[in-house]
Amino acid sequence: MDALRKQASKLRDQVAKQQQAVIKQFSASGYEHSDVMVIDELELQRHQHLEKLYRSTRSGKDFQRELVKAAEAFTAIGYKHIEAGTKLSEECCKYGVENASDEILAKAASIYGDARKHVEKEQEDFTRLLFSQILEPLRAMIIGAPLEDARHLAQRYSRMRQEAETQAAEVSRRQARVRESPIPENVTKLHAAEGRMQELKANMAVLGKEASAALAAVESQQQRLTFQRLVAMVEGERTYHERVAAILHQIEAEMVSDKQRRESAPPAVPSNLMSDKTKYFLAEAMHGFEASSDKELSLAIGDYVVVRKVSPSGWSEGECRGRNGWFPSAYVERRQRLPNTDGTPDFY
């Protein structure tokens, strides 16, 4: 009966060990957490350091994957942006050509269509930067051999440590057996268990140092590369937005300036509408005016102008220093009315 109880107890211990082994094998971290001192304090510190490095590199790898996902999404959006912007540019230029009579809107559409090409060029450059400086380097490190090799070393050490923990328990049991029954068979099994334990200790010392050095090197490289790629992405995005903002600012300035120039331009008065009774008068320039086209007349303060036409739009046409052109009516003041075009005098 006692033999059956011992056998049943032994089977329960074996089942428990197998369950623990399965749980450890499929643990989420890939590196088993344990605060048990298997050999000595130095080995426990090495184990804890390895666990920290393993979790750090796993966290770094997950962060790199998130950066890759974001860069892939930005790239996909960028290509759609380029496609839509190119189509809009073509339509704007087409409208500007086909509706030249609508001067203000057609000109604005042409300006925007031409500048839009430069915006898409900046988007293309930014998309190319994301691929070459973010996606490719990070992908290479995520699936790279150094990281995987270092993590495999750590996993091997973890499994060896679990084996050593089991072997230490086996040595304790053998020692108890020898104390209970110091027969040659039990002594031999104890020596074998202790020999295996010594072998595991030696292997763990070598493998632990190797795994620690490999993971530390990978962690350093991982953090350095990830930081560099993150900075490159920020700089690339900043440069892209700054350049696009400069292009859009220039577009807006050109569109508004062209509209204002066209709205404030002197009216074109057909010659057949000029009356024979048009009255001329002499005026003095009270403000300087700089002509911006051949149709306009530059004035300096104190110039005398022969005004021949006053338009309700706020512009006047006249002659000064042998040149003809339009100028703002508010820039001059009347001084004397000149003879009418029919020759009869008419003074102010």
JSON list of N, CA and C in Angstrom, two decimals, residues 29-62:
[
{"chain": "A", "resi": 29, "resn": "SER", "atom": "N", "xyz": [5.54, 36.35, -22.72]},
{"chain": "A", "resi": 29, "resn": "SER", "atom": "CA", "xyz": [6.76, 37.15, -22.84]},
{"chain": "A", "resi": 29, "resn": "SER", "atom": "C", "xyz": [7.86, 36.47, -23.63]},
{"chain": "A", "resi": 30, "resn": "GLY", "atom": "N", "xyz": [7.87, 35.12, -23.63]},
{"chain": "A", "resi": 30, "resn": "GLY", "atom": "CA", "xyz": [8.95, 34.40, -24.30]},
{"chain": "A", "resi": 30, "resn": "GLY", "atom": "C", "xyz": [10.16, 34.24, -23.39]},
{"chain": "A", "resi": 31, "resn": "TYR", "atom": "N", "xyz": [10.15, 34.94, -22.27]},
{"chain": "A", "resi": 31, "resn": "TYR", "atom": "CA", "xyz": [11.23, 34.83, -21.29]},
{"chain": "A", "resi": 31, "resn": "TYR", "atom": "C", "xyz": [10.57, 34.71, -19.94]},
{"chain": "A", "resi": 32, "resn": "GLU", "atom": "N", "xyz": [10.79, 33.56, -19.27]},
{"chain": "A", "resi": 32, "resn": "GLU", "atom": "CA", "xyz": [10.06, 33.26, -18.04]},
{"chain": "A", "resi": 32, "resn": "GLU", "atom": "C", "xyz": [10.52, 34.13, -16.88]},
{"chain": "A", "resi": 33, "resn": "HIS", "atom": "N", "xyz": [9.53, 34.77, -16.23]},
{"chain": "A", "resi": 33, "resn": "HIS", "atom": "CA", "xyz": [9.83, 35.57, -15.04]},
{"chain": "A", "resi": 33, "resn": "HIS", "atom": "C", "xyz": [9.95, 34.65, -13.83]},
{"chain": "A", "resi": 34, "resn": "SER", "atom": "N", "xyz": [10.99, 34.86, -13.04]},
{"chain": "A", "resi": 34, "resn": "SER", "atom": "CA", "xyz": [11.17, 34.07, -11.82]},
{"chain": "A", "resi": 34, "resn": "SER", "atom": "C", "xyz": [12.11, 34.81, -10.88]},
{"chain": "A", "resi": 35, "resn": "ASP", "atom": "N", "xyz": [11.73, 34.81, -9.60]},
{"chain": "A", "resi": 35, "resn": "ASP", "atom": "CA", "xyz": [12.57, 35.44, -8.58]},
{"chain": "A", "resi": 35, "resn": "ASP", "atom": "C", "xyz": [13.28, 34.38, -7.72]},
{"chain": "A", "resi": 36, "resn": "VAL", "atom": "N", "xyz": [13.21, 33.13, -8.17]},
{"chain": "A", "resi": 36, "resn": "VAL", "atom": "CA", "xyz": [13.83, 32.04, -7.42]},
{"chain": "A", "resi": 36, "resn": "VAL", "atom": "C", "xyz": [15.34, 32.06, -7.65]},
{"chain": "A", "resi": 37, "resn": "MET", "atom": "N", "xyz": [16.11, 31.92, -6.59]},
{"chain": "A", "resi": 37, "resn": "MET", "atom": "CA", "xyz": [17.56, 31.85, -6.71]},
{"chain": "A", "resi": 37, "resn": "MET", "atom": "C", "xyz": [17.95, 30.41, -7.02]},
{"chain": "A", "resi": 38, "resn": "VAL", "atom": "N", "xyz": [18.30, 30.14, -8.27]},
{"chain": "A", "resi": 38, "resn": "VAL", "atom": "CA", "xyz": [18.62, 28.78, -8.70]},
{"chain": "A", "resi": 38, "resn": "VAL", "atom": "C", "xyz": [20.03, 28.40, -8.29]},
{"chain": "A", "resi": 39, "resn": "ILE", "atom": "N", "xyz": [20.99, 29.29, -8.49]},
{"chain": "A", "resi": 39, "resn": "ILE", "atom": "CA", "xyz": [22.39, 28.99, -8.22]},
{"chain": "A", "resi": 39, "resn": "ILE", "atom": "C", "xyz": [22.92, 29.90, -7.11]},
{"chain": "A", "resi": 40, "resn": "ASP", "atom": "N", "xyz": [23.00, 31.21, -7.42]},
{"chain": "A", "resi": 40, "resn": "ASP", "atom": "CA", "xyz": [23.49, 32.17, -6.43]},
{"chain": "A", "resi": 40, "resn": "ASP", "atom": "C", "xyz": [22.93, 33.54, -6.77]},
{"chain": "A", "resi": 41, "resn": "GLU", "atom": "N", "xyz": [23.29, 34.55, -5.96]},
{"chain": "A", "resi": 41, "resn": "GLU", "atom": "CA", "xyz": [22.78, 35.92, -6.14]},
{"chain": "A", "resi": 41, "resn": "GLU", "atom": "C", "xyz": [23.23, 36.51, -7.47]},
{"chain": "A", "resi": 42, "resn": "LEU", "atom": "N", "xyz": [24.45, 36.21, -7.89]},
{"chain": "A", "resi": 42, "resn": "LEU", "atom": "CA", "xyz": [24.96, 36.73, -9.16]},
{"chain": "A", "resi": 42, "resn": "LEU", "atom": "C", "xyz": [24.14, 36.23, -10.34]},
{"chain": "A", "resi": 43, "resn": "GLU", "atom": "N", "xyz": [23.79, 34.95, -10.30]},
{"chain": "A", "resi": 43, "resn": "GLU", "atom": "CA", "xyz": [22.99, 34.39, -11.39]},
{"chain": "A", "resi": 43, "resn": "GLU", "atom": "C", "xyz": [21.59, 35.00, -11.40]},
{"chain": "A", "resi": 44, "resn": "LEU", "atom": "N", "xyz": [21.02, 35.23, -10.22]},
{"chain": "A", "resi": 44, "resn": "LEU", "atom": "CA", "xyz": [19.70, 35.84, -10.15]},
{"chain": "A", "resi": 44, "resn": "LEU", "atom": "C", "xyz": [19.72, 37.25, -10.74]},
{"chain": "A", "resi": 45, "resn": "GLN", "atom": "N", "xyz": [20.76, 38.02, -10.45]},
{"chain": "A", "resi": 45, "resn": "GLN", "atom": "CA", "xyz": [20.88, 39.36, -11.01]},
{"chain": "A", "resi": 45, "resn": "GLN", "atom": "C", "xyz": [21.02, 39.31, -12.54]},
{"chain": "A", "resi": 46, "resn": "ARG", "atom": "N", "xyz": [21.78, 38.34, -13.04]},
{"chain": "A", "resi": 46, "resn": "ARG", "atom": "CA", "xyz": [21.92, 38.19, -14.48]},
{"chain": "A", "resi": 46, "resn": "ARG", "atom": "C", "xyz": [20.57, 37.84, -15.12]},
{"chain": "A", "resi": 47, "resn": "HIS", "atom": "N", "xyz": [19.85, 36.96, -14.47]},
{"chain": "A", "resi": 47, "resn": "HIS", "atom": "CA", "xyz": [18.52, 36.57, -14.97]},
{"chain": "A", "resi": 47, "resn": "HIS", "atom": "C", "xyz": [17.59, 37.78, -15.02]},
{"chain": "A", "resi": 48, "resn": "GLN", "atom": "N", "xyz": [17.55, 38.57, -13.96]},
{"chain": "A", "resi": 48, "resn": "GLN", "atom": "CA", "xyz": [16.68, 39.74, -13.91]},
{"chain": "A", "resi": 48, "resn": "GLN", "atom": "C", "xyz": [17.10, 40.78, -14.96]},
{"chain": "A", "resi": 49, "resn": "HIS", "atom": "N", "xyz": [18.41, 40.94, -15.17]},
{"chain": "A", "resi": 49, "resn": "HIS", "atom": "CA", "xyz": [18.90, 41.87, -16.19]},
{"chain": "A", "resi": 49, "resn": "HIS", "atom": "C", "xyz": [18.50, 41.40, -17.59]},
{"chain": "A", "resi": 50, "resn": "LEU", "atom": "N", "xyz": [18.61, 40.11, -17.83]},
{"chain": "A", "resi": 50, "resn": "LEU", "atom": "CA", "xyz": [18.19, 39.55, -19.12]},
{"chain": "A", "resi": 50, "resn": "LEU", "atom": "C", "xyz": [16.70, 39.76, -19.36]},
{"chain": "A", "resi": 51, "resn": "GLU", "atom": "N", "xyz": [15.92, 39.54, -18.33]},
{"chain": "A", "resi": 51, "resn": "GLU", "atom": "CA", "xyz": [14.47, 39.72, -18.45]},
{"chain": "A", "resi": 51, "resn": "GLU", "atom": "C", "xyz": [14.13, 41.17, -18.80]},
{"chain": "A", "resi": 52, "resn": "LYS", "atom": "N", "xyz": [14.83, 42.11, -18.15]},
{"chain": "A", "resi": 52, "resn": "LYS", "atom": "CA", "xyz": [14.63, 43.54, -18.43]},
{"chain": "A", "resi": 52, "resn": "LYS", "atom": "C", "xyz": [15.00, 43.87, -19.88]},
{"chain": "A", "resi": 53, "resn": "LEU", "atom": "N", "xyz": [16.14, 43.37, -20.34]},
{"chain": "A", "resi": 53, "resn": "LEU", "atom": "CA", "xyz": [16.56, 43.61, -21.73]},
{"chain": "A", "resi": 53, "resn": "LEU", "atom": "C", "xyz": [15.58, 43.00, -22.72]},
{"chain": "A", "resi": 54, "resn": "TYR", "atom": "N", "xyz": [15.11, 41.80, -22.40]},
{"chain": "A", "resi": 54, "resn": "TYR", "atom": "CA", "xyz": [14.18, 41.10, -23.30]},
{"chain": "A", "resi": 54, "resn": "TYR", "atom": "C", "xyz": [12.89, 41.91, -23.44]},
{"chain": "A", "resi": 55, "resn": "ARG", "atom": "N", "xyz": [12.36, 42.38, -22.34]},
{"chain": "A", "resi": 55, "resn": "ARG", "atom": "CA", "xyz": [11.12, 43.16, -22.39]},
{"chain": "A", "resi": 55, "resn": "ARG", "atom": "C", "xyz": [11.35, 44.51, -23.08]},
{"chain": "A", "resi": 56, "resn": "SER", "atom": "N", "xyz": [12.51, 45.11, -22.85]},
{"chain": "A", "resi": 56, "resn": "SER", "atom": "CA", "xyz": [12.82, 46.39, -23.48]},
{"chain": "A", "resi": 56, "resn": "SER", "atom": "C", "xyz": [12.89, 46.27, -24.99]},
{"chain": "A", "resi": 57, "resn": "THR", "atom": "N", "xyz": [13.58, 45.22, -25.48]},
{"chain": "A", "resi": 57, "resn": "THR", "atom": "CA", "xyz": [13.68, 45.05, -26.94]},
{"chain": "A", "resi": 57, "resn": "THR", "atom": "C", "xyz": [12.34, 44.68, -27.55]},
{"chain": "A", "resi": 58, "resn": "ARG", "atom": "N", "xyz": [11.52, 43.95, -26.80]},
{"chain": "A", "resi": 58, "resn": "ARG", "atom": "CA", "xyz": [10.19, 43.63, -27.31]},
{"chain": "A", "resi": 58, "resn": "ARG", "atom": "C", "xyz": [9.34, 44.90, -27.41]},
{"chain": "A", "resi": 59, "resn": "SER", "atom": "N", "xyz": [9.40, 45.74, -26.39]},
{"chain": "A", "resi": 59, "resn": "SER", "atom": "CA", "xyz": [8.67, 47.01, -26.42]},
{"chain": "A", "resi": 59, "resn": "SER", "atom": "C", "xyz": [9.17, 47.90, -27.56]},
{"chain": "A", "resi": 60, "resn": "GLY", "atom": "N", "xyz": [10.51, 47.94, -27.75]},
{"chain": "A", "resi": 60, "resn": "GLY", "atom": "CA", "xyz": [11.07, 48.74, -28.83]},
{"chain": "A", "resi": 60, "resn": "GLY", "atom": "C", "xyz": [10.63, 48.22, -30.19]},
{"chain": "A", "resi": 61, "resn": "LYS", "atom": "N", "xyz": [10.56, 46.91, -30.33]},
{"chain": "A", "resi": 61, "resn": "LYS", "atom": "CA", "xyz": [10.12, 46.31, -31.59]},
{"chain": "A", "resi": 61, "resn": "LYS", "atom": "C", "xyz": [8.65, 46.65, -31.87]},
{"chain": "A", "resi": 62, "resn": "ASP", "atom": "N", "xyz": [7.82, 46.60, -30.84]},
{"chain": "A", "resi": 62, "resn": "ASP", "atom": "CA", "xyz": [6.40, 46.95, -31.00]},
{"chain": "A", "resi": 62, "resn": "ASP", "atom": "C", "xyz": [6.25, 48.42, -31.41]}
]
